Coordinates of C-alpha atoms in Angstrom, one line a residue:
X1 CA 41.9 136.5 62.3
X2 CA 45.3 137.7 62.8
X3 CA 47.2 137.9 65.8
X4 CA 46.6 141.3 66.5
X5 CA 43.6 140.8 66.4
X6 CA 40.7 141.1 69.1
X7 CA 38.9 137.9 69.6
X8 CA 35.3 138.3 70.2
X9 CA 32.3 137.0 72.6
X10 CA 30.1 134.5 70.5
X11 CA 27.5 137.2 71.3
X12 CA 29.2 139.9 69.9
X13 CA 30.3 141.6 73.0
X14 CA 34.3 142.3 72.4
X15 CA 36.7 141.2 74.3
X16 CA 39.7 143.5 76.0
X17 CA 42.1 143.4 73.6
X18 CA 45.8 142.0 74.6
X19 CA 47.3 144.8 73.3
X20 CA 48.3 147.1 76.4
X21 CA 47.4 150.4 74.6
X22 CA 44.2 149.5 73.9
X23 CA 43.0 147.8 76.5
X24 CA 40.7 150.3 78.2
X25 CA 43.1 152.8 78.8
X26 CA 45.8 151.1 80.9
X27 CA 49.1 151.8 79.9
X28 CA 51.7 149.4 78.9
X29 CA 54.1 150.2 82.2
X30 CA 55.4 147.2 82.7
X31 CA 58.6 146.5 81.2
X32 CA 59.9 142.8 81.3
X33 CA 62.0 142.7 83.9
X34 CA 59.3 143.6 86.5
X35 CA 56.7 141.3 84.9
X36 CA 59.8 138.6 84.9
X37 CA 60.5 138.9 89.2
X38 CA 56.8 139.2 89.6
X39 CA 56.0 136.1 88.1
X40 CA 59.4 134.4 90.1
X41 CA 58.4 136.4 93.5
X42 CA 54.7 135.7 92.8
X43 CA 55.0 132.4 94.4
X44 CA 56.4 133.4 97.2
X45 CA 54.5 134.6 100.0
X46 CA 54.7 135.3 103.1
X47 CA 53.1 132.3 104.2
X48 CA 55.6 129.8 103.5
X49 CA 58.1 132.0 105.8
X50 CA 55.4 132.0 108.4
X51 CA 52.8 129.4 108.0
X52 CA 55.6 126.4 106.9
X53 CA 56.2 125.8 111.0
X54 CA 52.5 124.3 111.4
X55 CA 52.7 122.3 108.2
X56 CA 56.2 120.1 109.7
X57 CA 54.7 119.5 112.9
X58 CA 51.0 118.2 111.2
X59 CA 53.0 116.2 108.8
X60 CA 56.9 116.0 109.9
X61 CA 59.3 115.0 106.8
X62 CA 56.2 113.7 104.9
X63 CA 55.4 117.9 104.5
X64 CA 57.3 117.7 101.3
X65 CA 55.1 115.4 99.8
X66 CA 52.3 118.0 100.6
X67 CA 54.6 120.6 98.8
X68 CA 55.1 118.3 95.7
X69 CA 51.2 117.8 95.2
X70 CA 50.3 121.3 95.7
X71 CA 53.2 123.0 94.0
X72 CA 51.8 120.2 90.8
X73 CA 48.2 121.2 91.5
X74 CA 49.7 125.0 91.1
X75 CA 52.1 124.0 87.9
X76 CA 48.6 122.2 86.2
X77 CA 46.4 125.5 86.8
X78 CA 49.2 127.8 85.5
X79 CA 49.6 125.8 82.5
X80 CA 46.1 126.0 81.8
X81 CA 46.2 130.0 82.2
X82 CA 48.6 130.5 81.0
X83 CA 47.5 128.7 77.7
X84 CA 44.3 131.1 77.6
X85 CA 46.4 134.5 78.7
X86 CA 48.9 134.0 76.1
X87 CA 46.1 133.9 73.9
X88 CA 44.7 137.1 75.0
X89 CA 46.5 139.1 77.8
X90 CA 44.2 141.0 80.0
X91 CA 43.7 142.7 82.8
X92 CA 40.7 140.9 84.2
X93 CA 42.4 137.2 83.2
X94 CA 40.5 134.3 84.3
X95 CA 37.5 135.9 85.3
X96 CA 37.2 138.0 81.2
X97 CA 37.9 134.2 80.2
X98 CA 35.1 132.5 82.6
X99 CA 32.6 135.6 81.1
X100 CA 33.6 134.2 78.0
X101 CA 33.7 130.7 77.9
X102 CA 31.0 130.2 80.6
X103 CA 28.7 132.9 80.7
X104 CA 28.3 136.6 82.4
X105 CA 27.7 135.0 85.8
X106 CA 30.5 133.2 85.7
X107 CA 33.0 135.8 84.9
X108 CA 31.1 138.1 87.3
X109 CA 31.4 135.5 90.5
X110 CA 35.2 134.4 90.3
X111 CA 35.6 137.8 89.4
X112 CA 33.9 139.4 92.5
X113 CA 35.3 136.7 94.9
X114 CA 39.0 137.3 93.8
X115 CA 38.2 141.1 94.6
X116 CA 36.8 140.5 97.8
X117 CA 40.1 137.4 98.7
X118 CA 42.5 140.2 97.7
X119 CA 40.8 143.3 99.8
X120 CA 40.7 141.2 103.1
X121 CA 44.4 139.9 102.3
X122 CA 45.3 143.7 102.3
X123 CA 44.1 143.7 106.2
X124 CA 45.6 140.3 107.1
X125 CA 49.2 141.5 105.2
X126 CA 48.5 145.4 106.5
X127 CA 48.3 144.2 110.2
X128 CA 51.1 141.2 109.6
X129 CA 53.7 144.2 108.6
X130 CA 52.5 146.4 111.8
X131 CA 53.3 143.8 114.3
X132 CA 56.9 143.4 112.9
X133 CA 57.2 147.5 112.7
X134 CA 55.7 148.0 116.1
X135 CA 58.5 146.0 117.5
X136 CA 61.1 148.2 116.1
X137 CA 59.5 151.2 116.9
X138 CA 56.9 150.3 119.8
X139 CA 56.3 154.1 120.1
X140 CA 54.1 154.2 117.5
X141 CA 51.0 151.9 117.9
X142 CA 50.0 149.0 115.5
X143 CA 47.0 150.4 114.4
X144 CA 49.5 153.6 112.7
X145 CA 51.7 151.3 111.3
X146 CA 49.1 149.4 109.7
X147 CA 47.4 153.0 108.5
X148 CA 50.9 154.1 107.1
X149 CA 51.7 151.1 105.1
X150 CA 48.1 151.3 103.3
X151 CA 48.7 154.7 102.7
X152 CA 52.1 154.0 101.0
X153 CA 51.5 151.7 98.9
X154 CA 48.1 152.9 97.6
X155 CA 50.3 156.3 96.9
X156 CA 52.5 153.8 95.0
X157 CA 49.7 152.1 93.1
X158 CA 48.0 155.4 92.5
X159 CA 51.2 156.8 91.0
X160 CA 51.4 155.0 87.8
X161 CA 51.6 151.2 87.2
X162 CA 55.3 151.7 86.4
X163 CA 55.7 152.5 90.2
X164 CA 53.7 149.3 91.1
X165 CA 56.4 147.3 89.1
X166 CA 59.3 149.3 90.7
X167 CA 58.2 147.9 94.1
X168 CA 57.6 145.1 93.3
X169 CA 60.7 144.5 91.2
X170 CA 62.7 145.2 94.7
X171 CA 60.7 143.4 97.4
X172 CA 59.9 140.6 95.0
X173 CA 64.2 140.3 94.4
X174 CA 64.9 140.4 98.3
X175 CA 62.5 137.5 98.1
X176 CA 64.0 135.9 95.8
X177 CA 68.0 136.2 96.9
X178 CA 67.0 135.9 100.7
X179 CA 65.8 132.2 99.6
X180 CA 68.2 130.7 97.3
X181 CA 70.8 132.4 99.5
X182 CA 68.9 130.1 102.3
X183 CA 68.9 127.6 100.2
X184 CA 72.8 127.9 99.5
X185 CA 74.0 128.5 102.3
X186 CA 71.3 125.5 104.0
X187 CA 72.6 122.7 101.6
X188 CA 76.4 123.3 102.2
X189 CA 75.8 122.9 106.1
X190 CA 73.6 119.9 105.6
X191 CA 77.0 118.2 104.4
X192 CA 79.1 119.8 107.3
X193 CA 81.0 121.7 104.6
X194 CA 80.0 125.2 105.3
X195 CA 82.8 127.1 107.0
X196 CA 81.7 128.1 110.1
X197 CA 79.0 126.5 110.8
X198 CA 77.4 124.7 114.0
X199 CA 75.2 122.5 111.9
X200 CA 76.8 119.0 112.7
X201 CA 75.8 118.2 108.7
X202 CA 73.6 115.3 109.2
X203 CA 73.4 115.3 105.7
X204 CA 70.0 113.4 104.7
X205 CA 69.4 111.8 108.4
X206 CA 67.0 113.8 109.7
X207 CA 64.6 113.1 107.2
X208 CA 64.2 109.6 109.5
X209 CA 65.8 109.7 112.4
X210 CA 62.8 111.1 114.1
X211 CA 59.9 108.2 113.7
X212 CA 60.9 107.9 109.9
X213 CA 59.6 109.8 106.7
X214 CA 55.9 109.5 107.6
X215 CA 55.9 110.0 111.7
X216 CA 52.5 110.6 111.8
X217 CA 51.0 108.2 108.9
X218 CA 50.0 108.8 105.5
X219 CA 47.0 110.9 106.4
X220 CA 49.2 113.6 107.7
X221 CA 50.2 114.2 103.6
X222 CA 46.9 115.3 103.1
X223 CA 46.2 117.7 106.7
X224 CA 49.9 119.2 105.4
X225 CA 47.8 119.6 101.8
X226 CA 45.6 121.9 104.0
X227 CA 48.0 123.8 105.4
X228 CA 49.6 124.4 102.7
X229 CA 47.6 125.0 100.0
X230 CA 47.0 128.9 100.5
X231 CA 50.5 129.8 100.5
X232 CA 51.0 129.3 96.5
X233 CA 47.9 131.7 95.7
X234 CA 49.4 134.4 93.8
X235 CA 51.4 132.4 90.6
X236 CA 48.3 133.7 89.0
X237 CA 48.9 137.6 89.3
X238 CA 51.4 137.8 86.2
X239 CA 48.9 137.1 83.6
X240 CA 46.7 140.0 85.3
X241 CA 49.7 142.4 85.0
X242 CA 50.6 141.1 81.6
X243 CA 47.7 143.1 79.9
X244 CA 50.3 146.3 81.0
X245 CA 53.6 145.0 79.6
X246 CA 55.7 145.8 76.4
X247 CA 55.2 142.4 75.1
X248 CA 52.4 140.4 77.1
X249 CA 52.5 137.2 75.3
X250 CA 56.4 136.6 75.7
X251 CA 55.8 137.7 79.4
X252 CA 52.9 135.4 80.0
X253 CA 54.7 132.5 78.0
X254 CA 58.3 132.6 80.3
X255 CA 56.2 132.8 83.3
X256 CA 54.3 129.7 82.5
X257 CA 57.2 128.0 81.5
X258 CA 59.3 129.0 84.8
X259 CA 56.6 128.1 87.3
X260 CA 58.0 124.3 88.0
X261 CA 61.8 125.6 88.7
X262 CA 60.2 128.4 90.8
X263 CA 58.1 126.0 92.9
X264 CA 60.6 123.3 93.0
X265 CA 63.7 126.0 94.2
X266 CA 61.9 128.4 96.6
X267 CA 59.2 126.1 98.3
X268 CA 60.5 122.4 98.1
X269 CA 64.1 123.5 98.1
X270 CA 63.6 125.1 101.1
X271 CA 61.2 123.1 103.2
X272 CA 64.1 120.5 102.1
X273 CA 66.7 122.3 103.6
X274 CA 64.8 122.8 107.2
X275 CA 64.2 119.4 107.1
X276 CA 67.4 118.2 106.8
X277 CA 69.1 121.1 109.2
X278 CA 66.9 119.8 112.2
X279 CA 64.6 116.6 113.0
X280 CA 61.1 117.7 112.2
X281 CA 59.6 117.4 115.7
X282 CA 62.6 119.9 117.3
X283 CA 60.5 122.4 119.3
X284 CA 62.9 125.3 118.0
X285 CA 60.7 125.0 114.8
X286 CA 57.2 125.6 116.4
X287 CA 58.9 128.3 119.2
X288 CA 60.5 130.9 116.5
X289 CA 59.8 129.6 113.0
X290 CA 61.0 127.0 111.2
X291 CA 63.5 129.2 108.8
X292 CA 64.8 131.2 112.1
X293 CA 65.7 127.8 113.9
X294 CA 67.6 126.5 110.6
X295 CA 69.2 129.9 110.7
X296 CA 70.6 129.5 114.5
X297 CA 71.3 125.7 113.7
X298 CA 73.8 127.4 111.3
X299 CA 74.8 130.1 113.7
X300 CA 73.9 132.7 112.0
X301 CA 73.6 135.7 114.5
X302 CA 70.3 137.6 114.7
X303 CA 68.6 135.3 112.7
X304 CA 65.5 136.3 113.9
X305 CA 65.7 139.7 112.9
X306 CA 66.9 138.8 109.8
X307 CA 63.7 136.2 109.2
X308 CA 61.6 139.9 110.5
X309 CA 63.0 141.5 107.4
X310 CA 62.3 139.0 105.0
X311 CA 59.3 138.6 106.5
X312 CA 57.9 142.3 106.2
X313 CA 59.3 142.3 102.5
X314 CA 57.4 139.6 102.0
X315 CA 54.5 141.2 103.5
X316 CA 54.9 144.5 101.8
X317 CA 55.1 142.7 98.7
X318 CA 52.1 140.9 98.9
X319 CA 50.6 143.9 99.7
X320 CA 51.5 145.5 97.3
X321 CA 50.4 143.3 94.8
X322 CA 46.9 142.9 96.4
X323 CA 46.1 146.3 96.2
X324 CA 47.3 146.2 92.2
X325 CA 45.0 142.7 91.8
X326 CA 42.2 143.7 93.4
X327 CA 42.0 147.1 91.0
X328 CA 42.9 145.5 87.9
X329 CA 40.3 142.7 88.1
X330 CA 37.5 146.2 89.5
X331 CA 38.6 147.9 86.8
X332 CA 37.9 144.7 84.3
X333 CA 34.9 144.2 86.0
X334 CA 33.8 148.0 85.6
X335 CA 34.6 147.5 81.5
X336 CA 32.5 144.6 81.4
X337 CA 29.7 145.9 83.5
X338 CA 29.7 144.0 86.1
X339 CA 30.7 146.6 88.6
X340 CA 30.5 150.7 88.6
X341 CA 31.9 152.3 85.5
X342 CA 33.7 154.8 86.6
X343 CA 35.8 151.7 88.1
X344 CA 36.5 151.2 84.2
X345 CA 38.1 155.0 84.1
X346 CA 41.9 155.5 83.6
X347 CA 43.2 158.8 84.8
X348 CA 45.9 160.5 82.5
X349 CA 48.7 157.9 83.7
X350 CA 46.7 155.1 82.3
X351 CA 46.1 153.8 86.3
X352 CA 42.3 153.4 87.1
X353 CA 42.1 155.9 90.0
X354 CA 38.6 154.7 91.5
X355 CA 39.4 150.9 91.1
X356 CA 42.3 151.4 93.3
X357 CA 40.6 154.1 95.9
X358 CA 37.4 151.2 95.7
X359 CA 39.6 148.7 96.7
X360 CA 41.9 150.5 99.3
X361 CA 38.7 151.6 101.1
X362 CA 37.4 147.7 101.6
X363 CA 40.6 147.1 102.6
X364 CA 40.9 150.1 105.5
X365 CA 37.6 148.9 106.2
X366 CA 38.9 145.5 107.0
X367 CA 42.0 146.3 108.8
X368 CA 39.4 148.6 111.0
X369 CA 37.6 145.5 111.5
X370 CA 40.3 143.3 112.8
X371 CA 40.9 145.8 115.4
X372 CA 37.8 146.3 116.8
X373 CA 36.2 142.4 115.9
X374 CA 39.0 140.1 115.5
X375 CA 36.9 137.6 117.0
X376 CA 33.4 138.0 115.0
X377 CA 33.4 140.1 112.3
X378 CA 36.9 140.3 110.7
X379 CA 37.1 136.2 111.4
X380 CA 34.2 136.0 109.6
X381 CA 35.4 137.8 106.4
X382 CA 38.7 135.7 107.1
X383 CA 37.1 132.4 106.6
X384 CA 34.5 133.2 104.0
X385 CA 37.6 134.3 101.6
X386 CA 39.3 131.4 102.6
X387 CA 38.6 128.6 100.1
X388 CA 38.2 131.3 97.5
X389 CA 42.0 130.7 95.8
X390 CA 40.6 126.6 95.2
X391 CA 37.3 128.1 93.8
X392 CA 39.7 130.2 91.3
X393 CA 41.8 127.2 90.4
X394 CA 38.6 125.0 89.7
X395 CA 37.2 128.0 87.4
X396 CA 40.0 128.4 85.7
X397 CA 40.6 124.4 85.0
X398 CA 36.9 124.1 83.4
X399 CA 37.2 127.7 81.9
X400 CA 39.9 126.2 79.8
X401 CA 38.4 123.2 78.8
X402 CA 36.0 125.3 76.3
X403 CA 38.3 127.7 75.8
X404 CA 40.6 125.4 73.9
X405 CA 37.9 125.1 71.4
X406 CA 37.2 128.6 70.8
X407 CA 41.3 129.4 70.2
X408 CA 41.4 126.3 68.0
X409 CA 38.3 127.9 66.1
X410 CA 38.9 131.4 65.5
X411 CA 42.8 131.9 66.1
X412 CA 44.7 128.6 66.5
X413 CA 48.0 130.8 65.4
X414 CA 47.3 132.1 69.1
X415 CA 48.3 129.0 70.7
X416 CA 51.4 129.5 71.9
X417 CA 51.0 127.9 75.4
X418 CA 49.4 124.5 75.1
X419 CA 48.2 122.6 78.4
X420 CA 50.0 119.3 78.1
X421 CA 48.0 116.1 77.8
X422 CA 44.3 117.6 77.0
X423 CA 41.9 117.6 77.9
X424 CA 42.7 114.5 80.1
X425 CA 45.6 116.1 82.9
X426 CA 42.5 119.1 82.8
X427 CA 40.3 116.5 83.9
X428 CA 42.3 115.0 86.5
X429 CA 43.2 118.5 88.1
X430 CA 40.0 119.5 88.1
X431 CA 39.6 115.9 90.4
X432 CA 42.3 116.9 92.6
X433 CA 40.7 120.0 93.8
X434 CA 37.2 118.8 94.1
X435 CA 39.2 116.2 96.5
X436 CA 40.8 118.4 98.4
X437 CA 37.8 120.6 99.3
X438 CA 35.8 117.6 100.1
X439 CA 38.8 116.8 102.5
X440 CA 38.4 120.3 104.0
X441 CA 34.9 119.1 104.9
X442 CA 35.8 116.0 106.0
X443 CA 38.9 116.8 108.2
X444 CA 36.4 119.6 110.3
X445 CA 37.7 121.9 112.2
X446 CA 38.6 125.6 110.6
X447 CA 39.3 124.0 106.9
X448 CA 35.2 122.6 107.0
X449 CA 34.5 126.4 108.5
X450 CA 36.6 128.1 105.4
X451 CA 34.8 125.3 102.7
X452 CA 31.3 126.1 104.0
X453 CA 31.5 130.1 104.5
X454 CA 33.4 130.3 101.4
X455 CA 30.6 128.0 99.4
X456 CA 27.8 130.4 101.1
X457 CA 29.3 133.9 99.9
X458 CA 29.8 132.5 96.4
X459 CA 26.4 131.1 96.2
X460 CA 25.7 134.8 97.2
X461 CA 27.7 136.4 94.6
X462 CA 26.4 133.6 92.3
X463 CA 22.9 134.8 93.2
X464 CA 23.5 138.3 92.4
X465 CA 24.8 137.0 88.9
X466 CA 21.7 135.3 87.7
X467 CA 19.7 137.4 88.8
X468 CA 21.6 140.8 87.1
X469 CA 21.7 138.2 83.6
X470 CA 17.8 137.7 83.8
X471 CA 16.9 140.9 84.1
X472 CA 19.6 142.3 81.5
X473 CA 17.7 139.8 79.3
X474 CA 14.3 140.8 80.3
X475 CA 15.4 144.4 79.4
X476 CA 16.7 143.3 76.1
X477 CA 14.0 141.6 75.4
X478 CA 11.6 144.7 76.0
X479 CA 13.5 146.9 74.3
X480 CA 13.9 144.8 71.1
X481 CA 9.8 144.5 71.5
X482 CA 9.8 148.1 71.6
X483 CA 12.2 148.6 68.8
X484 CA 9.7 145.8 66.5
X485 CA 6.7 148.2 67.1
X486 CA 8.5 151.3 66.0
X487 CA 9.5 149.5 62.8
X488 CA 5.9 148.2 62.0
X489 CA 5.0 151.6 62.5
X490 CA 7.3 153.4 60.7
X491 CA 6.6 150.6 57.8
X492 CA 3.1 151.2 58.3

C-alpha cells in the first residue's frame, strides 16, 4: 500500500482518506501558515491568562512544577497523535482512529463527548468575551454581546474554511507576540536591566523569599496539577484541521515536533516570569491577575486594559476554533454514521453547513442557559464536560497502542511520527492520567464533582454506543439471513 493510499477498517469499512480533496468533500483551505500558528496558538488559551492567578496561590513557586508535568503529560499525548494523524490526516482524528483501533463505540463516545466539551466551551468563551465588551460599551447588554460574537464567528466558519484560518491566523499571532513580548520584556526587568522599569530586578529571589520554593508542601504540585490541567486542551485541534491543508502530513509532523518549545515558551516561560516579577503570595496577583500585576510591577500603564485585549483575543480565538472543532469532528461523525448524515454534507465551498449550524445551535442553547440557570442547569453541563479533555488524552494514549501495529502492518512507509520509547512511555502516560483523575476524586471538592458527572455522561454516551452496535449487528445479521434464503431459493 502506497502512501497515497487509503488505509482501511479490518472490517472493510474505509477510512477518510488524508488526502484533503477527497476526504468527504472538505476542501483543502488551509494553507500552512494558518495550520503553522494554529498549532503554536493552539496551546494557548485563555485560561492560562485567566485561570494561572488561582494555580500560584494553591501552589506558590512550586506552580511551575505543575506546569512542567502537565505541559509533559500534553508533549506524551501529542506525540502519540500525532504519530497516528501523520499517518492518516482527518478530520474526525482521534475519535476516526478510536473507531478504528477500538471499535464503533469507541470512536462514537470520545467522539460525541469532544462535541459536546467544545459546544459548552462556545458558551463559557461567548459569555467570557461579553463581560470584557460590556465594559467598553456598557450600553449594550451582555447577553447582545455574547449573541453578536456567536453570530460572527459562525458567519466566519460558515464562509469557507479558508476564512476560519484567516482568524485564526490573526488572533492566534496576537497570542503569540503578546506573550513572548511578556516574556521579553518580563526577563529583562527581572535583572533590573529594562530601561524604565519599576521592577527592582530581584532576579531569581522571589522564587524563595516567600516561605521557599514549596510554601505550601509538596501536595500543593498536585492541587496546581488540577488547576491547571484544562488550560492546555486544544494542542490537539491541528491534527483535526490538518485533513483541510495543502500538505497535512508536513503540517501534522512540525506541529508535533514544535509542541515542547511551545509549552516550554508560552506557559512555563511565562508563569516563570510572574514568579520572578513578584513573591507568589502578593495579593496584587489574586486582586487583578497575575499577568496585569507583573505588567504594573513593570510600570507599564494600562496594563489592565492591555491584559482585556489579549484576553478577548484569546477568547475569540478559542472560540473560534470551538465552533470549527465541534463541526469537523459532527461532520466525521455524520460520515461514519454515528450522527445525522446530512451533518456529513459539504455545501459548494467544501464547509459542512449543518455540522456547523448543529453545533452553533447547542452552543446558543448553552449561552441561553447560563443566563437564565447559571446555578443549576448550565453548572451542570459545565462540570459534566469537565474531565472530558483527560478522557480524550486517555483514548488517545490506548488508541495508539494498537494503532502502531496496524501502520507497522499495512503501511509502515506511513510512519513518519514515531512515539518515542514504545510502547513503554505510552504505558506510563496512560498511568499519569489514570492518577490524576483518581486525585480529582480524592482531593473532593469541584475536581471529584467534574470526575464523577463527567464519568456518568460518558457511561451515557457509552450506553448509546453499544446499544446502536448490537442492533446494527442484529440488523446485519437479519438481513444476511434474509439474503441466504433468497439464494437457496433462487438455487432452488
Amino acid at each position: 500500500m502506497t502512501s497515497q493510499q487509503t488505509l482501511t477498517k479490518e472490517g472493510g469499512r474505509p477510512e477518510e482518506s488524508g488526502n484533503p480533496q477527497s476526504n468527504g468533500g472538505l476542501q483543502a483551505g488551509l494553507k500552512n501558515r494558518h495550520l503553522s500558528m494554529i498549532a503554536i496558538g493552539g496551546v494557548i488559551g485563555a485560561g492560562l491568562f485567566v485561570g494561572s492567578s488561582s494555580g500560584i496561590a494553591a501552589a506558590g513557586p512550586a506552580i511551575l512544577l505543575s506546569y512542567a508535568l502537565v505541559g509533559a503529560l500534553v508533549v506524551f499525548v501529542m506525540r502519540m497523535l500525532g504519530e497516528m494523524a501523520a499517518a492518516n490526516p482527518t478530520s474526525g482524528s482521534f475519535s476516526s482512529y478510536a473507531d478504528r483501533a477500538l471499535g464503533r463505540w469507541a470512536g462514537f463516545s470520545i467522539g460525541w463527548l469532544y462535541w459536546f466539551f467544545w459546544v459548552v466551551v462556545l458558551a463559557v468563551e461567548a459569555t467570557a468575551g461579553a463581560v470584557i465588551l460590556e465594559s467598553w460599551v456598557p450600553s449594550v447588554p451582555q447577553w447582545a454581546w455574547a449573541l453578536i460574537v456567536m453570530v460572527v464567528l459562525t458567519a466566519t466558519n460558515l464562509a469557507s474554511v479558508s476564512s476560519y484560518g484567516e482568524f485564526e491566523f490573526w488572533f492566534a499571532g496576537i497570542k503569540v507576540v503578546a506573550i513572548s513580548a511578556f516574556v521579553l520584556i518580563g526577563v529583562l526587568a527581572v535583572f533590573g536591566v529594562l530601561p524604565g522599569s519599576d521592577n527592582p530586578g530581584a532576579g531569581f529571589a522571589h522564587l524563595t523569599d516567600a516561605g521557599g520554593f514549596l510554601p505550601n508542601g509538596a501536595g500543593a504540585i498536585l492541587t496546581g496539577v488540577l488547576m491547571v490541567v484544562f488550560s492546555f486542551m486544544g494542542s490537539e485541534i491541528v491534527t483535526l484541521a490538518a485533513g483541510e491543508s495543502e500538505d497535512p502530513q508536513r503540517a501534522v509532523t512540525k506541529a508535533t515536533n514544535s509542541v515542547i518549545w511551545r509549552i516550554g515558551v508560552f506557559y512555563l516561560g511565562s508563569i516563570f516570569v510572574v514568579l520572578t516579577l513578584l513573591p507568589w503570595n502578593d495579593k496584587s496577583i489574586i486582586d487583578k491577575g497575575s499577568y496585569v500585576a507583573a505588567l504594573d510591577s513593570i510600570g507599564i500603564a494600562h496594563a489592565g486594559q492591555i491584559m482585556n485585549v489579549i484576553v478577548l483575543t484569546a477568547v475569540l480565538s478559542c472560540l473560534n476554533s470551538g465552533l470549527y472543532t465541534a463541526s469537523r469532528m459532527a461532520f466525521s461523525l455524520g460520515q461514519r454514521g454515528d450522527a445525522p448524515k446530512a451533518f456529513a454534507r459539504v455545501n459548494g465551498r467544501g464547509v459542512p453547513k449543518a455540522a456547523i449550524l448543529g453545533s452553533v445551535v447547542f452552543g446558543f442553547l448553552a449561552v441561553w442557559f447560563n443566563y437564565q440557570w447559571p446555578d443549576t442547569v448550565f453548572a451542570f453541563l459545565l462540570n459534566s464536560s469537565g474531565a472530558v479533555a483527560l478522557f480524550v488524552w486517555l483514548v488517545i494514549c490506548v488508541t495508539q497502542l494498537r494503532m502502531r501495529g496496524i501502520i507497522l502492518r499495512e503501511s509502515p512507509d506511513k510512519l513518519i511520527v514515531k512515539m518515542w520509547l514504545f510502547p513503554y512511555l505510552t504505558w506510563l502516560t496512560i498511568g499519569m492520567i489514570v492518577f490524576v483523575l483518581g486525585y480529582m476524586i480524592y482531593d473532593g471538592g469541584d475536581a471529584r464533582e467534574q470526575v464523577v458527572l463527567s464519568l456518568l455522561v460518558a457511561a451515557l454516551v457509552i450506553a448509546i454506543a453499544v446499544v446502536r452496535q448490537m442492533l446494527g449487528k442484529g440488523v446485519a445479521a437479519v438481513e444476511a439471513d434474509q439474503s441466504g434464503v433468497k439464494d437457496s431459493v433462487t438455487r432452488s
